[in-house]
Coordinates of C-alpha atoms in Angstrom, one line a residue:
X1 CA 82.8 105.7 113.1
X2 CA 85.4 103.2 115.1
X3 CA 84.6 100.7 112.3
X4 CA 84.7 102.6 109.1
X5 CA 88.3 103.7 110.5
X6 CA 88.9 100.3 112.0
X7 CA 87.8 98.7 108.4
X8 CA 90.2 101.3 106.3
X9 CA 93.3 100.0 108.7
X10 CA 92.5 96.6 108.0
X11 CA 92.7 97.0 104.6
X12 CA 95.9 99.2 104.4
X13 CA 97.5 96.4 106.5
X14 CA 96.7 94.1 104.4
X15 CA 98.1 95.6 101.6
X16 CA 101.6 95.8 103.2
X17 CA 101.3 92.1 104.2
X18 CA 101.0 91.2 100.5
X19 CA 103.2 93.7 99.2
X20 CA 105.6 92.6 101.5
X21 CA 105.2 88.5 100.8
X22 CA 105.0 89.4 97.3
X23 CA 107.3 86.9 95.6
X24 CA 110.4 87.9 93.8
X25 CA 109.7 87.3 90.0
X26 CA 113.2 86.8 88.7
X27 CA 116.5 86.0 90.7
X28 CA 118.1 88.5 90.3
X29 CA 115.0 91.0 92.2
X30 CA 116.2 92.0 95.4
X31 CA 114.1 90.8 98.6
X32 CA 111.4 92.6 100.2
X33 CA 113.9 93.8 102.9
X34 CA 116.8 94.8 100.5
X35 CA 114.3 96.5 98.4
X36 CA 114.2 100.4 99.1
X37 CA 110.7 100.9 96.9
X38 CA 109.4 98.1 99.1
X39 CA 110.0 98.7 102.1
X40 CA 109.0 102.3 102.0
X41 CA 105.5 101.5 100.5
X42 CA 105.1 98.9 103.3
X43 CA 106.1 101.6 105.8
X44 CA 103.7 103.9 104.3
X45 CA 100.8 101.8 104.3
X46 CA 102.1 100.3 107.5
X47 CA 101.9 104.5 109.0
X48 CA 98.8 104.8 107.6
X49 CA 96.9 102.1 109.1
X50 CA 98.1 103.0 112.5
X51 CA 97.1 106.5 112.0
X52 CA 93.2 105.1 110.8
X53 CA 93.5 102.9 114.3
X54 CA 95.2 105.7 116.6
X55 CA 92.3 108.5 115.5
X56 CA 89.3 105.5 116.1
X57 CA 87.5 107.1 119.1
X58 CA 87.7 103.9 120.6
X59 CA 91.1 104.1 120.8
X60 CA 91.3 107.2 121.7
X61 CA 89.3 106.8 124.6
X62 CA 91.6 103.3 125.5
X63 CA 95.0 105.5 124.8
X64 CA 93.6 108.1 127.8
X65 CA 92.4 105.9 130.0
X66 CA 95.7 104.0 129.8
X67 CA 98.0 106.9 130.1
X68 CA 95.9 109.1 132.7
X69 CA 96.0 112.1 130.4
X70 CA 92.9 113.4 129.0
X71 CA 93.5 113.7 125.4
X72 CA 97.0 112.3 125.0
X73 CA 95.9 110.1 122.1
X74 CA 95.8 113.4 119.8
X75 CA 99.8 114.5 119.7
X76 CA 99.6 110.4 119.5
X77 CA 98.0 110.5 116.5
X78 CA 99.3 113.7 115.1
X79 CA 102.6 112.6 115.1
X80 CA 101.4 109.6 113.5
X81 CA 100.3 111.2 110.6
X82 CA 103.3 114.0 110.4
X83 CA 105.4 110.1 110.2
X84 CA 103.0 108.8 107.3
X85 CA 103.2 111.9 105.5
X86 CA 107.1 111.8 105.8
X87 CA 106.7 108.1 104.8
X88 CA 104.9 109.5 101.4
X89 CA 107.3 111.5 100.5
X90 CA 110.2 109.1 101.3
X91 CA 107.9 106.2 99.2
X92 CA 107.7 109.2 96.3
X93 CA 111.4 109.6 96.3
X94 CA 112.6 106.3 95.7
X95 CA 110.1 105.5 93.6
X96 CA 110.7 108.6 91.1
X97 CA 114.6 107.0 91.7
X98 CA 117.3 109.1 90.5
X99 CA 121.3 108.4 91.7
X100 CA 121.7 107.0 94.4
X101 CA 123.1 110.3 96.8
X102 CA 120.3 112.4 95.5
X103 CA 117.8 109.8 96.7
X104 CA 119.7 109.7 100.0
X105 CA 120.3 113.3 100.2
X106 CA 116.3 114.1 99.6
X107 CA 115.3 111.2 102.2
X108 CA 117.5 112.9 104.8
X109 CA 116.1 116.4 104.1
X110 CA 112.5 114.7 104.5
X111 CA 113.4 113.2 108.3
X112 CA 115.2 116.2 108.9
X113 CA 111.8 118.4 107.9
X114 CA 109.5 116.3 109.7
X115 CA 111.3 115.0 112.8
X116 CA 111.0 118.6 114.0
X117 CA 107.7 118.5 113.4
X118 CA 106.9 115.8 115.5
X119 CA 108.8 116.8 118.5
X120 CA 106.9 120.0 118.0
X121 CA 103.3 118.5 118.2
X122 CA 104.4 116.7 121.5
X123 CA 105.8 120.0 122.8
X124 CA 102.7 122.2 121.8
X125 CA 100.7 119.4 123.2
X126 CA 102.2 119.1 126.7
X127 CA 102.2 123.4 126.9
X128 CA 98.8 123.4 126.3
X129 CA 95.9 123.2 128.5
X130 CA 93.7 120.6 127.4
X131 CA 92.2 118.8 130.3
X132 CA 88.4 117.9 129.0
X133 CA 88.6 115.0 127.0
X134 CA 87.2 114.9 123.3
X135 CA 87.4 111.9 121.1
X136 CA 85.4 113.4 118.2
X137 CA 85.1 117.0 117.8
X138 CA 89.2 117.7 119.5
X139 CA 90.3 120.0 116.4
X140 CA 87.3 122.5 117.1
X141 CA 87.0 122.3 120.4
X142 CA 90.0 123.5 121.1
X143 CA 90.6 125.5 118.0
X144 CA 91.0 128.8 120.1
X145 CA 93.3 127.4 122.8
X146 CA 96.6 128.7 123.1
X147 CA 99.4 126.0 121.8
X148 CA 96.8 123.6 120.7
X149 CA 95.4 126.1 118.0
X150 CA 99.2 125.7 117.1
X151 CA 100.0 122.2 117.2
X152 CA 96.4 121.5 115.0
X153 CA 97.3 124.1 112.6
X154 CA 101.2 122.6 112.8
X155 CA 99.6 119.2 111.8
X156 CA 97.3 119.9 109.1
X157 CA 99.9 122.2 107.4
X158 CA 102.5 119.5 107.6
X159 CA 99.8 116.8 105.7
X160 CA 98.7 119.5 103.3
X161 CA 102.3 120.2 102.0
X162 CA 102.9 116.4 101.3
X163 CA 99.5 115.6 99.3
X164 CA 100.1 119.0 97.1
X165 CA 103.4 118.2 96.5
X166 CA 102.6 114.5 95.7
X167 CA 99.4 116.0 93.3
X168 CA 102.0 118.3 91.5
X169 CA 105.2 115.3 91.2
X170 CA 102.0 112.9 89.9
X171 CA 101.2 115.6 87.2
X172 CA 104.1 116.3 86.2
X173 CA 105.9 112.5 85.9
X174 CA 102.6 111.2 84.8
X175 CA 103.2 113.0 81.4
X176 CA 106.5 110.9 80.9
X177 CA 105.4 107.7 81.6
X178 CA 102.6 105.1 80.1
X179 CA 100.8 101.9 81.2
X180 CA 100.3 100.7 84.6
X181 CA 102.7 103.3 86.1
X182 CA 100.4 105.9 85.0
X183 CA 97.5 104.2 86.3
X184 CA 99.3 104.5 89.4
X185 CA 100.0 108.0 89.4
X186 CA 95.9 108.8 88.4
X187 CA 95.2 106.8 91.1
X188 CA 97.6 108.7 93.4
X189 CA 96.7 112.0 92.3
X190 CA 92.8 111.2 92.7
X191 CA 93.4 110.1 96.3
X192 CA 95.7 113.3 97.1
X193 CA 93.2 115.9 95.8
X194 CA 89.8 113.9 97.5
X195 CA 92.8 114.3 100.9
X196 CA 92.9 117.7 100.1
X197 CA 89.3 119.0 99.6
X198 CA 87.9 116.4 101.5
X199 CA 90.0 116.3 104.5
X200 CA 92.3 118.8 105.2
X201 CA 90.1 121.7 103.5
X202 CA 87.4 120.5 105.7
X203 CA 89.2 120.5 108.5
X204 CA 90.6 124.1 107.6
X205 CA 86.6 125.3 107.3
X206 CA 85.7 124.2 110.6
X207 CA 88.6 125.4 112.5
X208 CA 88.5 128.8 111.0
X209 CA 85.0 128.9 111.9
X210 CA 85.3 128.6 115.3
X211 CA 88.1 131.3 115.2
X212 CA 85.1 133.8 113.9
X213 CA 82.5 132.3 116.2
X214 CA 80.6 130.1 113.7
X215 CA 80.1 126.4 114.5
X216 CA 80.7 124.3 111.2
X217 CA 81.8 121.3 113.3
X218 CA 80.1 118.5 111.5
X219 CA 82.4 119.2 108.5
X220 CA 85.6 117.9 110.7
X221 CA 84.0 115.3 112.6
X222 CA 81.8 113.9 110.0
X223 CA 82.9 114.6 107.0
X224 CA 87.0 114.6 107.0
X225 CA 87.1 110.6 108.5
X226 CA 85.9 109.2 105.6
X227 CA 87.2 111.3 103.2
X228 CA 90.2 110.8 104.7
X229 CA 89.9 106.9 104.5
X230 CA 88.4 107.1 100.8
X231 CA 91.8 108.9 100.2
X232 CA 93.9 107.0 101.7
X233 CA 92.6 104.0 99.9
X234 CA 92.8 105.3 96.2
X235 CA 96.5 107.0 97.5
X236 CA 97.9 102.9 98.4
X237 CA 95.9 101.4 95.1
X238 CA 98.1 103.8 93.1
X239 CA 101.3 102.6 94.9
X240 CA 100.5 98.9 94.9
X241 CA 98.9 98.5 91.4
X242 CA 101.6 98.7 89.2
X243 CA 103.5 96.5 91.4
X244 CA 101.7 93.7 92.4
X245 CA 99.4 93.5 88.9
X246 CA 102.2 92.2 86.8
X247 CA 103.1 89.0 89.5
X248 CA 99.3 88.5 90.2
X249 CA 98.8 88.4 86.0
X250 CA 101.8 86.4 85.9
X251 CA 101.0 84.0 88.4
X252 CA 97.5 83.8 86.6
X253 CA 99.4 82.5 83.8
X254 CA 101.6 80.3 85.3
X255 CA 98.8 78.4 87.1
X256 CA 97.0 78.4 83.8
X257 CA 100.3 77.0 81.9
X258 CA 101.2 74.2 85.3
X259 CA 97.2 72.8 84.8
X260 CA 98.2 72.4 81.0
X261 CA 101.2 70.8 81.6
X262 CA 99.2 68.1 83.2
X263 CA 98.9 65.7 80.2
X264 CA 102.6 66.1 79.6
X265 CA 103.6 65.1 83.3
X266 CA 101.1 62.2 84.2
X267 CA 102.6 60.6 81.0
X268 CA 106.4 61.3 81.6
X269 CA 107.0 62.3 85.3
X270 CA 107.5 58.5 86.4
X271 CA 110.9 58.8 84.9
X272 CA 112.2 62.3 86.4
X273 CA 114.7 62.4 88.8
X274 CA 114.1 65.7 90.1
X275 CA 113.8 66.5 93.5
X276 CA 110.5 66.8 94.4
X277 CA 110.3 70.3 97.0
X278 CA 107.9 69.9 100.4
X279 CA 104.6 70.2 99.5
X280 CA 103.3 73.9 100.7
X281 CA 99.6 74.8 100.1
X282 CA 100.7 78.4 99.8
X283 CA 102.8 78.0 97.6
X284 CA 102.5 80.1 94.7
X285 CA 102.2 79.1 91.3
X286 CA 105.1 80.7 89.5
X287 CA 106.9 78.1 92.0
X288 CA 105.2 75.1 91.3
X289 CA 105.2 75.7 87.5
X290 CA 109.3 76.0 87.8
X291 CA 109.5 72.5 89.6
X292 CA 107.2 71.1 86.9
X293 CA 109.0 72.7 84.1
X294 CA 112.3 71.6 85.8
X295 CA 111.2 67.9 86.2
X296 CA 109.8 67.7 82.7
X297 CA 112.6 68.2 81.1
X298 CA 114.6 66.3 83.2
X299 CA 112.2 63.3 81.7
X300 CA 112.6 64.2 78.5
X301 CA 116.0 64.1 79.1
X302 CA 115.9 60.1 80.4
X303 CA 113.1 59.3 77.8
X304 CA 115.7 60.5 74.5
X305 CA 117.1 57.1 74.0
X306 CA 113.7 55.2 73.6
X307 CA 113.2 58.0 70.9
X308 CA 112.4 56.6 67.5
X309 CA 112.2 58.2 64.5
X310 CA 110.6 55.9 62.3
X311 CA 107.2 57.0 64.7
X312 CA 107.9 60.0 64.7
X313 CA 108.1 60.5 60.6
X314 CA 104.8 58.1 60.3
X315 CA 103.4 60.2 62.6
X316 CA 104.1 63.5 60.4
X317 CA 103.2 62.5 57.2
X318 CA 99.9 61.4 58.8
X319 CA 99.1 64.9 60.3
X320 CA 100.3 66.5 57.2
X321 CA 97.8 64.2 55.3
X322 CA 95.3 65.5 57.5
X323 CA 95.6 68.8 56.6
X324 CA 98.0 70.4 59.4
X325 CA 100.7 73.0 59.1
X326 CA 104.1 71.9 59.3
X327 CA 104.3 73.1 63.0
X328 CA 101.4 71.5 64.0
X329 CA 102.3 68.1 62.5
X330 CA 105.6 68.5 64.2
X331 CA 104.4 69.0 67.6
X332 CA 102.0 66.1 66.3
X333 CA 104.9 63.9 65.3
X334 CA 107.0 64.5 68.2
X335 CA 103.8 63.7 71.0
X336 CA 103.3 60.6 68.9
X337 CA 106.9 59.9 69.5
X338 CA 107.1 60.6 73.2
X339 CA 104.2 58.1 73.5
X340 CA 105.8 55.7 72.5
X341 CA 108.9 56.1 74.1
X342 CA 107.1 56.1 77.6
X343 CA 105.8 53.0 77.0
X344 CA 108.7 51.5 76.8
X345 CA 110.4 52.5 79.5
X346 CA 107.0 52.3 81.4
X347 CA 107.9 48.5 80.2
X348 CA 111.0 48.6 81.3
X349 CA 112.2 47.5 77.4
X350 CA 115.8 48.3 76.4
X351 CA 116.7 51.5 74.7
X352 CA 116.9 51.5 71.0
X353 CA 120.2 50.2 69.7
X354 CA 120.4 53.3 67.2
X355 CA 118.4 56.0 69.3
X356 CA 117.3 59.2 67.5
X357 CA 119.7 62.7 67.8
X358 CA 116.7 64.4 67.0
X359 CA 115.7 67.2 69.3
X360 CA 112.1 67.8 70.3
X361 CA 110.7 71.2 69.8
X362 CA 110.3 72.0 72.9
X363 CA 113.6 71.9 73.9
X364 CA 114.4 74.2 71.4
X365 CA 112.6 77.4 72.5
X366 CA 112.6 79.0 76.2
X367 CA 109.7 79.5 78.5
X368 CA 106.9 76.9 78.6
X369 CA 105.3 77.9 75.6
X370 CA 106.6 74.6 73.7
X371 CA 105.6 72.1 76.5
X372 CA 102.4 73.7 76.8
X373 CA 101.8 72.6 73.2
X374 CA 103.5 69.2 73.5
X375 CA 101.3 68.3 76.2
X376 CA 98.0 69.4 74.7
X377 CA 99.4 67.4 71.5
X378 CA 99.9 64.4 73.7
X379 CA 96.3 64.7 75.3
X380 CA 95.3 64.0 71.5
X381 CA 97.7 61.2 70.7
X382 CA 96.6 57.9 70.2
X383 CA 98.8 55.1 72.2
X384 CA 102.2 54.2 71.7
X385 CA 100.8 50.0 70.8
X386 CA 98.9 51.2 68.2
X387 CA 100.5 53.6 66.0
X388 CA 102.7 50.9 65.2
X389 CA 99.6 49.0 63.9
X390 CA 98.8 52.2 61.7
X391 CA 95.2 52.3 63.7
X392 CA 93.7 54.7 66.2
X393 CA 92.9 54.5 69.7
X394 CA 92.8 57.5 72.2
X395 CA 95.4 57.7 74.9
X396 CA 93.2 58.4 78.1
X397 CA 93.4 62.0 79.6

């Protein structure tokens, strides 16, 4: 069971680790650690991998040994989970958002709820007489001992609260919101219910059994861990999908629209004065499609006076001849004209003693949407030599 729970942990940290590094997708986004949304999901996840690792029997057992108390790993990982499920409700807070004093004001009443709690577990715990070590079966075992019947109880009711609380809010803010962030909120809502009537309703069976002399033990100890993992699971997919989908789709794009670029920059980057940033294999391509974008333009910008028109309009009128909308023969035109221009200053020739004021498309509209089709234009244009000539000849890749 040690690996299941050591194997749900690793995920759930993993997810905080990306959330975390998550890069910011405009300037003005706030950074991971000025970020209240993030850093409350982080902590969440964060909580709940440490309760998966703190309830491992493994570390259980490690947590006893260490300390010289049998059993001290349980208020351990009580407490643990009465801090994740505080964590929850502090993550659901700031992410339903609201003025800023009523988010502080509810984030202070959920501390002040389930600090108390906490100090009560230990408290419970230390009162109690629990001297025979269980790893496994410690919620039924000692489901009829004075103070630990209270502290379990104290535990599970605390946890419950939270995941019905987060199923209702789900509900209820799911019916004013669409797209991803209702994905989310399924996806919450599935993991709080399979919590409920997988864990903690489980966990409820068998302890009430042993208060009335039945033995339904196998439902806590082999049933609850990986329901509780399953739950946990769908509970951090709904937190992190609608916040990591949009930069991974985005970055998807951007690494599609840098390999496009390609033509365009193997034919004008010689030229570009931009600074070039230290190469980083992780870095991400959202960055590396800024730089290129950035130095691209900046060529454009040293290319304009070898610019000539009288290509550019030969150029036109042949693409129109060939059938081509008026877009297309300008984005035609204009890679025809940029050809040409590199080869010149490839050359090293002088600019043109009347160079064009024309402005290339690209230039025009934001985003990369225009060099993207400049550059697959220029993959097809034949070499700046040659359309003087009037013939054809395909500039390589």
């Amino acid at each position: 069971m040690s690996l299941v729970v050591y194997l749900a942990a690793g995920v759930l940290a993993l997810s905080a680790v990306v959330l975390f590094r998550r890069p910011r997708t405009v300037l003005r986004e706030p950074s991971a650690l000025r970020n209240p949304l993030t850093v409350s999901t982080c902590v969440a996840i964060t909580l709940g991998a440490l309760v998966f690792v703190c309830s491992a029997p493994m570390t259980l057992a490690a947590v006893n040994d260490l300390t010289g108390i049998p059993n001290f790993g349980a208020p351990l990982t009580y407490g643990m989970l009465s801090a994740y499920s505080c964590s929850l409700l502090i993550l659901l807070i700031n992410w339903r958002g609201g003025p800023p004093e009523r988010v502080r004001r509810l984030v202070l009443r959920s501390i002040a709820v389930y600090g108390p709690l906490i100090v009560a577990v230990v408290v419970l715990f230390a009162l109690a007489d629990a001297d025979t070590e269980r790893l496994t079966d410690l919620d039924t075992y000692y489901a009829d001992t004075p103070y630990m019947r209270e502290m379990i109880v104290l535990y599970l009711l605390g946890h419950s609260a939270v995941m019905v609380a987060m199923a209702v809010v789900c509900v209820r803010w799911g019916r004013e919101v669409t797209g991803l962030l209702r994905t989310g909120l399924r996806l919450i809502f599935i993991g709080a219910v399979l919590d409920v009537a997988g864990f903690q309703l489980t966990k409820y069976t068998a302890v009430v059994a042993r208060w009335t002399g039945h033995d339904l033990d196998f439902l806590s100890t082999s049933i609850a861990p990986p329901m509780a993992s399953l739950a946990a699971l769908i509970c951090s997919a709904g937190f992190l999908l609608p916040r990591l989908l949009p930069a991974a789709v985005a970055h998807w794009r951007g690494l599609g629209d840098y390999r496009r670029l390609g033509p365009l920059w193997s034919r004008v980057g010689f030229v570009s004065t931009a600074p070039k940033p230290p190469a980083s294999w992780w870095q991400l391509p959202q960055a590396r499609l800024h730089w290129r974008e950035v130095s691209i333009h900046d060529a454009l910008l040293a290319l304009a006076p070898y610019f000539d028109d009288r290509i550019r309009e030969r150029a036109y009128a042949a693409a129109v001849g060939a059938g081509r909308t008026p877009h297309e023969a300008r984005v035609a035109a204009e890679a025809a004209m940029l050809d040409a221009a590199a080869c010149r200053a490839a050359a090293r020739e002088e600019p043109l003693d009347r160079p064009s004021a024309y402005r290339l498309h690209a230039t025009e509209v934001s985003g990369t949407g225009g060099l993207v089709e400049l550059a697959q234009a220029l993959a097809r244009t034949p070499a700046a030599d040659t359309v003087r000539e009037g013939t054809v000849r395909a500039f390589p890749g």
